[in-house]
Each structure stands twice: as structure tokens, then as C-alpha cells.
Short mmCIF file of N, CA and C in Angstrom, two decimals:
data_model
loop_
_atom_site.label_atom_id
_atom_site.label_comp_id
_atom_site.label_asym_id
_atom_site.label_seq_id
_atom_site.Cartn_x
_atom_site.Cartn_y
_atom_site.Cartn_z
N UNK Q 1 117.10 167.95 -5.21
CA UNK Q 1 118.29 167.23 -5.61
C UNK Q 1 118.00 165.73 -5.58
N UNK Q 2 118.25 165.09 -6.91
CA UNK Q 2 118.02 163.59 -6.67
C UNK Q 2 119.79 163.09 -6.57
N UNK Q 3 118.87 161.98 -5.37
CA UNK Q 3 119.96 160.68 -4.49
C UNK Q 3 120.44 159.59 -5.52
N UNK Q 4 121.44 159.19 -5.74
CA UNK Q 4 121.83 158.05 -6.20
C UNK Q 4 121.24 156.84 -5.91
N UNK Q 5 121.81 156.07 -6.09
CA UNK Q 5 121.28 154.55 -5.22
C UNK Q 5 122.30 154.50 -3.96
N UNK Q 6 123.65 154.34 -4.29
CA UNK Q 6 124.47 154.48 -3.05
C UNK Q 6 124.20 155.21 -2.14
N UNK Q 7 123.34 156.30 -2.07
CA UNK Q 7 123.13 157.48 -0.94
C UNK Q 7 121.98 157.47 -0.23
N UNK Q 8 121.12 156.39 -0.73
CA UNK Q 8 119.87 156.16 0.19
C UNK Q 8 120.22 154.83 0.82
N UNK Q 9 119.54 154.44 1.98
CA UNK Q 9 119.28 153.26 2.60
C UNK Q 9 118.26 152.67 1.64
N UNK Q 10 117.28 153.02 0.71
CA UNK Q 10 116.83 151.96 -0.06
C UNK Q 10 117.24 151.67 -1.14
N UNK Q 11 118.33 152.40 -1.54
CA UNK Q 11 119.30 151.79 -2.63
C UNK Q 11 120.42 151.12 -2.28
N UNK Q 12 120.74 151.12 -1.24
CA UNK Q 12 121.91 150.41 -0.68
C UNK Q 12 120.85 148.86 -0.47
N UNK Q 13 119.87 148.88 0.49
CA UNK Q 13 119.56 147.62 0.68
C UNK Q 13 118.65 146.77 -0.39
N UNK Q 14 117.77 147.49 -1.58
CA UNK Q 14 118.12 146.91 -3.03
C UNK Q 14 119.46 146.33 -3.89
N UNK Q 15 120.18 147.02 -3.40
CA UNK Q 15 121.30 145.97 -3.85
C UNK Q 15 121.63 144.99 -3.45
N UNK Q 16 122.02 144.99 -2.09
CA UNK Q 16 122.31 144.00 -1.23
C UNK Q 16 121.09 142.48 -1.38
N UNK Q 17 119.87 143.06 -1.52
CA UNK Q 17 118.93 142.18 -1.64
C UNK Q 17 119.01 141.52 -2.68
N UNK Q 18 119.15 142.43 -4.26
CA UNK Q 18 119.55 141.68 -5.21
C UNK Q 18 121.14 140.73 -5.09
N UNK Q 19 122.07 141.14 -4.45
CA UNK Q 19 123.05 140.23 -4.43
C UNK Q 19 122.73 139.05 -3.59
N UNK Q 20 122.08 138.87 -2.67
CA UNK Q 20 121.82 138.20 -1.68
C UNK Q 20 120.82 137.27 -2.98
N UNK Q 21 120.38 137.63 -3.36
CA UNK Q 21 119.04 137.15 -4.06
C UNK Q 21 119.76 136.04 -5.27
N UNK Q 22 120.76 136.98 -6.18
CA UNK Q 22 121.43 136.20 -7.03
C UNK Q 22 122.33 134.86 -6.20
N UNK Q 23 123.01 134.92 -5.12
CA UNK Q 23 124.01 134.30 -4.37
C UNK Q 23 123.03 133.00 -4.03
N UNK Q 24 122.01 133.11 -3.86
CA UNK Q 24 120.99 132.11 -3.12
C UNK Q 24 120.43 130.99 -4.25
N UNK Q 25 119.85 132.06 -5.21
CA UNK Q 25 119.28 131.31 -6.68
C UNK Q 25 120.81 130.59 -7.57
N UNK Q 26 121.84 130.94 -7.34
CA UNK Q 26 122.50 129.98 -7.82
C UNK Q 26 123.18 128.21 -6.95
N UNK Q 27 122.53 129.00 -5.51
CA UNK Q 27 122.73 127.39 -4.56
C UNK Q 27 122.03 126.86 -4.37
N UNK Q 28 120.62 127.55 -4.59
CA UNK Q 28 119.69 126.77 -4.22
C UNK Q 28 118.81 125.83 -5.51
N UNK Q 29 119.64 126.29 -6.72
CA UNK Q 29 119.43 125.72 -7.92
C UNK Q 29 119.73 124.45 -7.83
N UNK Q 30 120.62 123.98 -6.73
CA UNK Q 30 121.21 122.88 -6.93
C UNK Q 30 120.18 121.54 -6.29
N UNK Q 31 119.47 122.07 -5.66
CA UNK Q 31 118.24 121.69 -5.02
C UNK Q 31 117.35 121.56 -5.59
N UNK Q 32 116.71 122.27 -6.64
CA UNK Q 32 115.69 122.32 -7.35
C UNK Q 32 114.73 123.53 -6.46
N UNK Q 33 115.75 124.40 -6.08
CA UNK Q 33 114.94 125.60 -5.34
C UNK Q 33 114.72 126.77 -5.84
N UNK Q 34 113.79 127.77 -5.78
CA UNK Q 34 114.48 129.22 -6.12
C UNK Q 34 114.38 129.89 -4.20
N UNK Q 35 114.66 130.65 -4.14
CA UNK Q 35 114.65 131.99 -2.60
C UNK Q 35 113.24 131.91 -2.57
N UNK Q 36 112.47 131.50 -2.96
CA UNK Q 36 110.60 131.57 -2.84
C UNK Q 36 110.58 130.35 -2.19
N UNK Q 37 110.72 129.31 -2.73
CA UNK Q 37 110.49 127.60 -2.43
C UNK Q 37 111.04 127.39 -1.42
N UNK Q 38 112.24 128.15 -0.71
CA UNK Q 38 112.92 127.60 0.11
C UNK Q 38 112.35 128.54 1.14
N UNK Q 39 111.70 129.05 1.22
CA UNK Q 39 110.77 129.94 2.21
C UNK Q 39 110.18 129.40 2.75
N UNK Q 40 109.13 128.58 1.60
CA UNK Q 40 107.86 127.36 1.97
C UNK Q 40 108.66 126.17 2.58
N UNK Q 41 109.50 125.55 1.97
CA UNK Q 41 110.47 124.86 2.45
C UNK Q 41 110.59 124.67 3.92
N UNK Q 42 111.03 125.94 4.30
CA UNK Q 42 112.02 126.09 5.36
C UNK Q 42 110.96 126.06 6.44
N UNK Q 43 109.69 126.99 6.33
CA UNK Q 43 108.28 126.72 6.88
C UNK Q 43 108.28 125.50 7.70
N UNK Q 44 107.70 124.95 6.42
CA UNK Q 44 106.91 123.15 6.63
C UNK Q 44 108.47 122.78 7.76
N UNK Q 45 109.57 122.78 7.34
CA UNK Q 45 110.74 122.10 8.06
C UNK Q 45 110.54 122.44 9.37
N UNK Q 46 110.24 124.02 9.27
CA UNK Q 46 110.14 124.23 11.35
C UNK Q 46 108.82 123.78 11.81
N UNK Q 47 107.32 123.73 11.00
CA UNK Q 47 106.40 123.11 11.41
C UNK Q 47 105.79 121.86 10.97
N UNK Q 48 106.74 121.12 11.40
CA UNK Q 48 106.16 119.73 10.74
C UNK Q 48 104.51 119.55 10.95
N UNK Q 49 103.97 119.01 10.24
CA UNK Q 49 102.53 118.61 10.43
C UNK Q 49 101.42 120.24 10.57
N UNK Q 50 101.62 120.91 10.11
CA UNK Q 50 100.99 122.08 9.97
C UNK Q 50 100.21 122.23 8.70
N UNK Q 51 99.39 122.58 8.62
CA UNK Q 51 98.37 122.70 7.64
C UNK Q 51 98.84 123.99 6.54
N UNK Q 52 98.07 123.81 5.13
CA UNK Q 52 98.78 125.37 4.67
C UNK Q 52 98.31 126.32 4.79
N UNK Q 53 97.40 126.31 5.58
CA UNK Q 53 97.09 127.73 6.41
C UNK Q 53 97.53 128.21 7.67
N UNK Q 54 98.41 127.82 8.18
CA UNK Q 54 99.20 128.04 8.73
C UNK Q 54 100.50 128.07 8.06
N UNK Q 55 101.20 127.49 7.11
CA UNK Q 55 101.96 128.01 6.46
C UNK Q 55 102.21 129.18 5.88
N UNK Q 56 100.62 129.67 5.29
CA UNK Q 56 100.64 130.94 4.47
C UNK Q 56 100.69 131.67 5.76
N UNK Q 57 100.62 131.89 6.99
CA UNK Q 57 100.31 132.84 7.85
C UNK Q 57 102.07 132.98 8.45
N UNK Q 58 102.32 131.66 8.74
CA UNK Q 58 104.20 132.00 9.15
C UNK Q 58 104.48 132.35 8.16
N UNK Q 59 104.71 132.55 6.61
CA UNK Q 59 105.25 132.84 5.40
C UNK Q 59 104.86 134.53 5.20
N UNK Q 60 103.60 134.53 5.47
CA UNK Q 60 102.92 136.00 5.31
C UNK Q 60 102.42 136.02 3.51
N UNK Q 61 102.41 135.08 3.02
CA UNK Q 61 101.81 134.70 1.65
C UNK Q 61 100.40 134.63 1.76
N UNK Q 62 99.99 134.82 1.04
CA UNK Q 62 98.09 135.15 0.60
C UNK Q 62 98.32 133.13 0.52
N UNK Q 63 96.86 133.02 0.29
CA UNK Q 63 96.80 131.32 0.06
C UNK Q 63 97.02 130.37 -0.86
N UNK Q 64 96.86 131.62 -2.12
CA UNK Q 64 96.92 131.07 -4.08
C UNK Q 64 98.31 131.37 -4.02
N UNK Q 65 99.21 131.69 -3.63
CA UNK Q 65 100.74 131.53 -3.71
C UNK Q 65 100.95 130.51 -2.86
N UNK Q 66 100.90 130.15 -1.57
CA UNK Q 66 101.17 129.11 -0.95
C UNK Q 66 100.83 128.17 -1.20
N UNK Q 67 99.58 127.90 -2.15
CA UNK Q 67 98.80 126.53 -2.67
C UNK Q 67 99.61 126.50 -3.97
N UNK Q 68 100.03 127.40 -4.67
CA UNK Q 68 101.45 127.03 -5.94
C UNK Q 68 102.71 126.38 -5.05
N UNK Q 69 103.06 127.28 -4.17
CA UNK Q 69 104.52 126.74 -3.76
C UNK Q 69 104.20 125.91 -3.20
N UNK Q 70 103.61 125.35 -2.57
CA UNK Q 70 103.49 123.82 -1.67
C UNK Q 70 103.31 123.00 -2.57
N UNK Q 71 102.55 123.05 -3.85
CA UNK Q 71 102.13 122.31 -4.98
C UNK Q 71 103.75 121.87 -5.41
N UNK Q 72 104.40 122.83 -5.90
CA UNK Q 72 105.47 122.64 -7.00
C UNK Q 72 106.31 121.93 -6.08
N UNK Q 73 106.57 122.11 -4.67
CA UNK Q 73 107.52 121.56 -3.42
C UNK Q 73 107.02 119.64 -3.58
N UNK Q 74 105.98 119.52 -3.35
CA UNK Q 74 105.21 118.19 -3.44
C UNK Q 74 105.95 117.59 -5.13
N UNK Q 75 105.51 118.05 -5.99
CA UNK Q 75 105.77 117.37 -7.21
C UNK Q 75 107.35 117.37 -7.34
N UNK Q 76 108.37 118.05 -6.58
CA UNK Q 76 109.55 117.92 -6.31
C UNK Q 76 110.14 116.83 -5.88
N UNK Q 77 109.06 116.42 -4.99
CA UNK Q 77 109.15 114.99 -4.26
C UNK Q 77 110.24 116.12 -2.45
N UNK Q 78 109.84 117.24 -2.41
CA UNK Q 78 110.15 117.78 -1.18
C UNK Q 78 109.43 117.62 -0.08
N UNK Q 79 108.08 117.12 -0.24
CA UNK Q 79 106.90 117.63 0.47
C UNK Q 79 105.80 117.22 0.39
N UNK Q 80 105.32 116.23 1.67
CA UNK Q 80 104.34 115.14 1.17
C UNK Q 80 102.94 115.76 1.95
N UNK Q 81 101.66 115.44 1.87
CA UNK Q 81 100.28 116.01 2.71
C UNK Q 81 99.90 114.61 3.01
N UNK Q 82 99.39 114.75 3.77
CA UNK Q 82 98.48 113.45 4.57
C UNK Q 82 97.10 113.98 5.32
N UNK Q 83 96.42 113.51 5.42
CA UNK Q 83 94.64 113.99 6.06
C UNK Q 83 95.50 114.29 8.02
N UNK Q 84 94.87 115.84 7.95
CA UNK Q 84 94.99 116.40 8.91
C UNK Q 84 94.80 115.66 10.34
N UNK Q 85 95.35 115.11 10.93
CA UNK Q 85 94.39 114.31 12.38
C UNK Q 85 93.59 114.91 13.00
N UNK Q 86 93.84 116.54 12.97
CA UNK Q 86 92.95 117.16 14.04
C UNK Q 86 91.72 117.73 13.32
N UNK Q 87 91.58 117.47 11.59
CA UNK Q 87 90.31 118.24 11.34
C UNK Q 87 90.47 117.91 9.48
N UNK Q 88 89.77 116.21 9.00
CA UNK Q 88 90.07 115.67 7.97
C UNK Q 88 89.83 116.10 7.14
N UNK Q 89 89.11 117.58 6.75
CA UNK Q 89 88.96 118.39 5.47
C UNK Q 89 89.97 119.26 5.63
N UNK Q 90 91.46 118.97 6.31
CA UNK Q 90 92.38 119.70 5.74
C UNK Q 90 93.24 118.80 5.90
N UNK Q 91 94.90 119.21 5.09
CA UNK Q 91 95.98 118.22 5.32
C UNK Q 91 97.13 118.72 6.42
N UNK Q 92 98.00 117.97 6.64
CA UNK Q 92 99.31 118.15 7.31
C UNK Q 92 100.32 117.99 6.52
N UNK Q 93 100.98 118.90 6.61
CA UNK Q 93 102.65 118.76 5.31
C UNK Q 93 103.80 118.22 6.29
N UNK Q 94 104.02 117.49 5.79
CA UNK Q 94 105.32 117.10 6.21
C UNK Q 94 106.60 117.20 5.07
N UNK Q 95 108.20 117.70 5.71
CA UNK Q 95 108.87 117.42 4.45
C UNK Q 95 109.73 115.61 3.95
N UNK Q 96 109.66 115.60 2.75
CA UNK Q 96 109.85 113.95 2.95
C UNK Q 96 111.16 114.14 3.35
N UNK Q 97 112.39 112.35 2.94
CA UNK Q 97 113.68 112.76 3.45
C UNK Q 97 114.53 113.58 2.42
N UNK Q 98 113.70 113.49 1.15
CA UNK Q 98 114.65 114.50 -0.16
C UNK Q 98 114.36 115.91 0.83
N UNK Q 99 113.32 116.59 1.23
CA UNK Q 99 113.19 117.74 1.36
C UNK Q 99 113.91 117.84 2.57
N UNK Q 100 113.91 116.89 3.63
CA UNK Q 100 114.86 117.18 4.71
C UNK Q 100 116.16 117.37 4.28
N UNK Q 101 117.08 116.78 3.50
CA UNK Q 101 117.94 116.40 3.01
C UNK Q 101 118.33 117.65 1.95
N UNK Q 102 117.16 118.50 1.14
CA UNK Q 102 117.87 119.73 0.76
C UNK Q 102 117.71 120.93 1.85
N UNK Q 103 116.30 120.46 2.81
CA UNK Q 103 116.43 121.97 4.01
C UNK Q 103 118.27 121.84 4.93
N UNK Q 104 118.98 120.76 4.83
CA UNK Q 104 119.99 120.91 5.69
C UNK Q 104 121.01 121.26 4.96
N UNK Q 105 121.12 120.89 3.61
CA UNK Q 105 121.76 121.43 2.52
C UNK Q 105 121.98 122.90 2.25
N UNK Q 106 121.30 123.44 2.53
CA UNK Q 106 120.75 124.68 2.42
C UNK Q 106 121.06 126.11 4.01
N UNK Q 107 120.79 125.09 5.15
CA UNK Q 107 120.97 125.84 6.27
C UNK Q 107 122.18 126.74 6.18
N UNK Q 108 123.16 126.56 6.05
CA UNK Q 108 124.46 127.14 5.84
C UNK Q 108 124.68 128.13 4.75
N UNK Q 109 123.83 128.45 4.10
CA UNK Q 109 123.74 129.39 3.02
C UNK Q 109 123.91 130.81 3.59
N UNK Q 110 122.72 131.24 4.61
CA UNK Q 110 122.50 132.64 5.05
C UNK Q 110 124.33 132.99 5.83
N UNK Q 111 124.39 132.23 6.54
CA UNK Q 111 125.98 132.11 7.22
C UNK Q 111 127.06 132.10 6.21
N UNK Q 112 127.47 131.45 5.35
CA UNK Q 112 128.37 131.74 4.22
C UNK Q 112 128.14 133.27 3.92
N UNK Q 113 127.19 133.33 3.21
CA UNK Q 113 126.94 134.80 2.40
C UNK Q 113 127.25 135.93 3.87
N UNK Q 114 127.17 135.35 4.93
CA UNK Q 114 127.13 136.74 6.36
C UNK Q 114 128.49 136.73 6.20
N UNK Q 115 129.53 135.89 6.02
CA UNK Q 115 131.10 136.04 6.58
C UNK Q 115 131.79 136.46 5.15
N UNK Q 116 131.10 136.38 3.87
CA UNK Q 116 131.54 136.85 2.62
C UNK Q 116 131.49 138.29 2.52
N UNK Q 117 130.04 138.91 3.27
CA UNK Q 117 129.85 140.14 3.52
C UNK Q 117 130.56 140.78 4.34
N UNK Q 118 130.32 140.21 5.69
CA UNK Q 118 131.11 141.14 6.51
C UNK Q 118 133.08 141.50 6.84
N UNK Q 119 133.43 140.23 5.84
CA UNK Q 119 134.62 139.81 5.98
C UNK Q 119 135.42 141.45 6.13
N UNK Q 120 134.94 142.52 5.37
CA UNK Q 120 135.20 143.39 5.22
C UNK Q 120 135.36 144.67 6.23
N UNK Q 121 134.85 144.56 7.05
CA UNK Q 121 133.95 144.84 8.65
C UNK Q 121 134.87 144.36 9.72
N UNK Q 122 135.20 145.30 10.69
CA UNK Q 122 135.90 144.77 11.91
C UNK Q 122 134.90 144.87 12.91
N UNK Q 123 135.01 143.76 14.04
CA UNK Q 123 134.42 143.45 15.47
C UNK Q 123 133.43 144.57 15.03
N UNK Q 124 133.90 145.27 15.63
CA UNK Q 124 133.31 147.29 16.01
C UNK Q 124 132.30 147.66 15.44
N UNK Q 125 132.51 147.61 14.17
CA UNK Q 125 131.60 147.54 12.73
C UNK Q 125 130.62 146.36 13.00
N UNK Q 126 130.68 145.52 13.08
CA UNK Q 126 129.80 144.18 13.04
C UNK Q 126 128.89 144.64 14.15
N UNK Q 127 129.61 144.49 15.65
CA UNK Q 127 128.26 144.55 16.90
C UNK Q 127 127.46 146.54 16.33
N UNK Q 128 127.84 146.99 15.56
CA UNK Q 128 127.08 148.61 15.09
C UNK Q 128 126.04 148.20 14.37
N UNK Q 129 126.68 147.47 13.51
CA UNK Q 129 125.78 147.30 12.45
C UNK Q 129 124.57 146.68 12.76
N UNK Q 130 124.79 145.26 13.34
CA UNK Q 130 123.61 144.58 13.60
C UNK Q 130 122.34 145.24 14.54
N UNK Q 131 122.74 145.50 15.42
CA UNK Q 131 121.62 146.30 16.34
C UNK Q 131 121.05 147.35 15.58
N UNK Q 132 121.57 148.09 14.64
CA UNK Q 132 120.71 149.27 13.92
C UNK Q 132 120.08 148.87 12.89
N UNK Q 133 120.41 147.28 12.33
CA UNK Q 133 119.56 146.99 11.38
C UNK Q 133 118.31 146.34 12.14
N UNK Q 134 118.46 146.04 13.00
CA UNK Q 134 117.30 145.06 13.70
C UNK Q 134 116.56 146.11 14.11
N UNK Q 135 116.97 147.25 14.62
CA UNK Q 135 116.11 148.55 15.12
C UNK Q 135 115.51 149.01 13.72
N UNK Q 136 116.20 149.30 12.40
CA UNK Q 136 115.28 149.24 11.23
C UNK Q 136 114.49 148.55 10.81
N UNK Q 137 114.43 147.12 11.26
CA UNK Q 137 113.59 146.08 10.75
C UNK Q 137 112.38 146.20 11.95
N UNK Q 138 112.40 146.27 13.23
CA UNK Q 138 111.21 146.53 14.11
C UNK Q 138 110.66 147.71 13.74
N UNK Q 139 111.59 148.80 13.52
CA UNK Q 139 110.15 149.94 13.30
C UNK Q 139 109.39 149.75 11.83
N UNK Q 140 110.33 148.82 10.97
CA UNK Q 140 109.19 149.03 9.68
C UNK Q 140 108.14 148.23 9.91
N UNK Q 141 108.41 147.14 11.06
CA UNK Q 141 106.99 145.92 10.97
C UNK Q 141 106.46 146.41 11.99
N UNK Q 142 106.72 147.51 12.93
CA UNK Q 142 105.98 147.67 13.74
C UNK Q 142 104.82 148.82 12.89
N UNK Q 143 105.43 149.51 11.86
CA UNK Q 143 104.60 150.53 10.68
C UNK Q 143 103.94 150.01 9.91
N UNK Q 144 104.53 149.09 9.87
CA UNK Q 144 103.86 147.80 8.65
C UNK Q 144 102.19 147.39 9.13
N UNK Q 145 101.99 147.85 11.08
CA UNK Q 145 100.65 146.88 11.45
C UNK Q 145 100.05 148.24 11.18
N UNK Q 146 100.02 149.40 10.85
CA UNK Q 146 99.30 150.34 10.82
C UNK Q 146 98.51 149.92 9.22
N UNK Q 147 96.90 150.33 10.32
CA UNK Q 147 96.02 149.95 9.08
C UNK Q 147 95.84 150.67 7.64
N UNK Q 148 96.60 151.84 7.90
CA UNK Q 148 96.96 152.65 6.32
C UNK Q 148 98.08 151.58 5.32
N UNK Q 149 98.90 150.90 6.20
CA UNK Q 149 99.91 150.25 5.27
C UNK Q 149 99.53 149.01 4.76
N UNK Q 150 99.54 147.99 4.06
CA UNK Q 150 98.81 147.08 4.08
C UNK Q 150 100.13 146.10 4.72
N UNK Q 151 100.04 144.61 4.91
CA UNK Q 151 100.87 143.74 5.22
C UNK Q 151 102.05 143.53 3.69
N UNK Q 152 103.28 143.30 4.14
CA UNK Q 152 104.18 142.81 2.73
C UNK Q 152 104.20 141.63 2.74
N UNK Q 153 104.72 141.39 1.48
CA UNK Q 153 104.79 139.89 1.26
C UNK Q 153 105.66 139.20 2.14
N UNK Q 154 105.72 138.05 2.38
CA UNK Q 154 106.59 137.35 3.01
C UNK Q 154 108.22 137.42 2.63
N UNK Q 155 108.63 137.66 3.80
CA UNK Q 155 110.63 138.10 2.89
C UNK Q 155 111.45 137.17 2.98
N UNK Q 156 112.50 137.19 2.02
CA UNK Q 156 113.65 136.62 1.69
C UNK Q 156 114.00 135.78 3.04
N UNK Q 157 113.93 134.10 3.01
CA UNK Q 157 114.42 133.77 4.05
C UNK Q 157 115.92 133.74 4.34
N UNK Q 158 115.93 133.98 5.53
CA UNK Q 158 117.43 134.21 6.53
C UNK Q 158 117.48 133.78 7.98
N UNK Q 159 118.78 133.59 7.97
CA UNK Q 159 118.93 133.27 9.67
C UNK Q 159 119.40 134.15 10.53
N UNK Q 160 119.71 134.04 11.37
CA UNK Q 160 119.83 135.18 12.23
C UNK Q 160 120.67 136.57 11.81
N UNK Q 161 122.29 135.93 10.59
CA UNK Q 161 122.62 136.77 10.22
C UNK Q 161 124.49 137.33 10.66
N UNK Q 162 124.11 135.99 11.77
CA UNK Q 162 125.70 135.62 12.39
C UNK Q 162 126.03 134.74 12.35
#
């Protein structure tokens, strides 16, 4: 017997992802962002002065995607490099004050879209929900380190979700 989309957990959270996905790309347009950029973005913002290899590793991006998105972030005027202090054949990213100035712009996004969602949801519902999604999200990354699976791409950034 085939499942709908409504009747699986991966059709329910394909949707949600795509709504989440559309809701984001139209605010973060306003920025000159898409839900990818503001990943790298949001990165560099928590590690100032970090190299992009360490970016691609908090992001979970291979290096030829992170060397595009840091590229296109820079020519944005989001995101400046300077010679590494601790090792001058690499750089340090910093975000300039435009990129500070759209990462704070931006913080309040994941929180809007949480109280649009859950508005629907009482107390009861809310403390259920969250703990069983976080218990779904540890066992898939804890499945995820098994060497049959390979690593996923880096996901949709979010905040805590409350």
C-alpha cells in the first residue's frame, strides 16, 4: 500500500521544509540572501576570524561550495578576508558592518516563522513536540556517523526553534 505525503514523517517534514524554505527566501531576499548564504553568513558571524576551512567544517559543506558562497558573500560587500595571523597562506573572514547589519536583520526570522507555526499548538503540544523532534534529529546524526551513510550536506539554518 502506498503512503501519501501527509502519512509519512518524510512527507510531512518535506513540506514543512519547503514552507520554511519559501518563508526565508522571500526575507532574506531583502538582504541580498538566499537560505544557503545565510548559512555561510551566519557561520563567519559566530566565528569571527576563522578561516574557510573551518567554515566548510561548521557548515558541513565540501570546500568548492564554501569557496562559491564565501566568494558571492564578499562581492556582496557581506564579508571581508584578511591574511590569516596564525598561518599567512590562509585568510580570516570577518563579516563587514553591511554583513553584521543583515546577520541581525535576519536573527528573528527562525522565531517569527516558530510562533506562525505553532500558533496553532497548545503549551501541551509544544513541550511534546519539541523533545521528539530533537530525539529524531540525534538519532539521524547519530546514523548519519555510520560509515555506510555518507555525511549530508549542511542544513537549513535555524535557531533553537523557540
Amino acid at each position: 500500500m502506498e503512503h501519501r505525503p501527509l502519512e509519512t514523517l518524510g512527507g510531512l517534514i518535506s513540506l514543512l521544509r519547503s514552507d520554511l524554505s519559501a518563508y526565508l527566501s522571500e526575507r532574506l531576499a531583502a538582504y541580498g540572501l538566499t537560505p544557503g548564504l545565510y548559512l555561510f553568513l551566519r557561520a563567519v558571524g559566530e566565528r569571527q576570524g576563522a578561516t574557510p576551512s573551518e567554515i566548510a567544517a561548521a557548515t558541513r559543506a565540501d570546500s568548492g561550495h564554501t569557496a562559491r558562497s564565501l566568494q558571492k558573500l564578499e562581492e556582496r560587500g557581506l564579508l571581508a578576508r584578511s591574511p590569516n595571523p596564525a598561518d599567512r597562506r590562509s585568510t580570516s573572514l570577518r563579516l563587514t558592518p553591511a554583513g553584521e547589519e543583515a546577520l541581525a536583520g535576519c536573527r528573528g526570522l527562525f522565531a517569527e516563522w516558530d510562533r506562525q507555526m505553532l500558533s496553532g499548538l497548545t503549551e501541551a503540544e509544544r513541550q511534546t513536540l519539541f523533545p521528539l523532534l530533537a530525539k529524531l534529529v540525534h538519532q539521524m546524526r547519530h546514523a548519519s556517523q555510520s560509515p555506510a551513510r555518507p555525511e549530508s550536506p549542511g542544513d537549513l539554518p535555524g535557531g533553537s526553534g523557540r
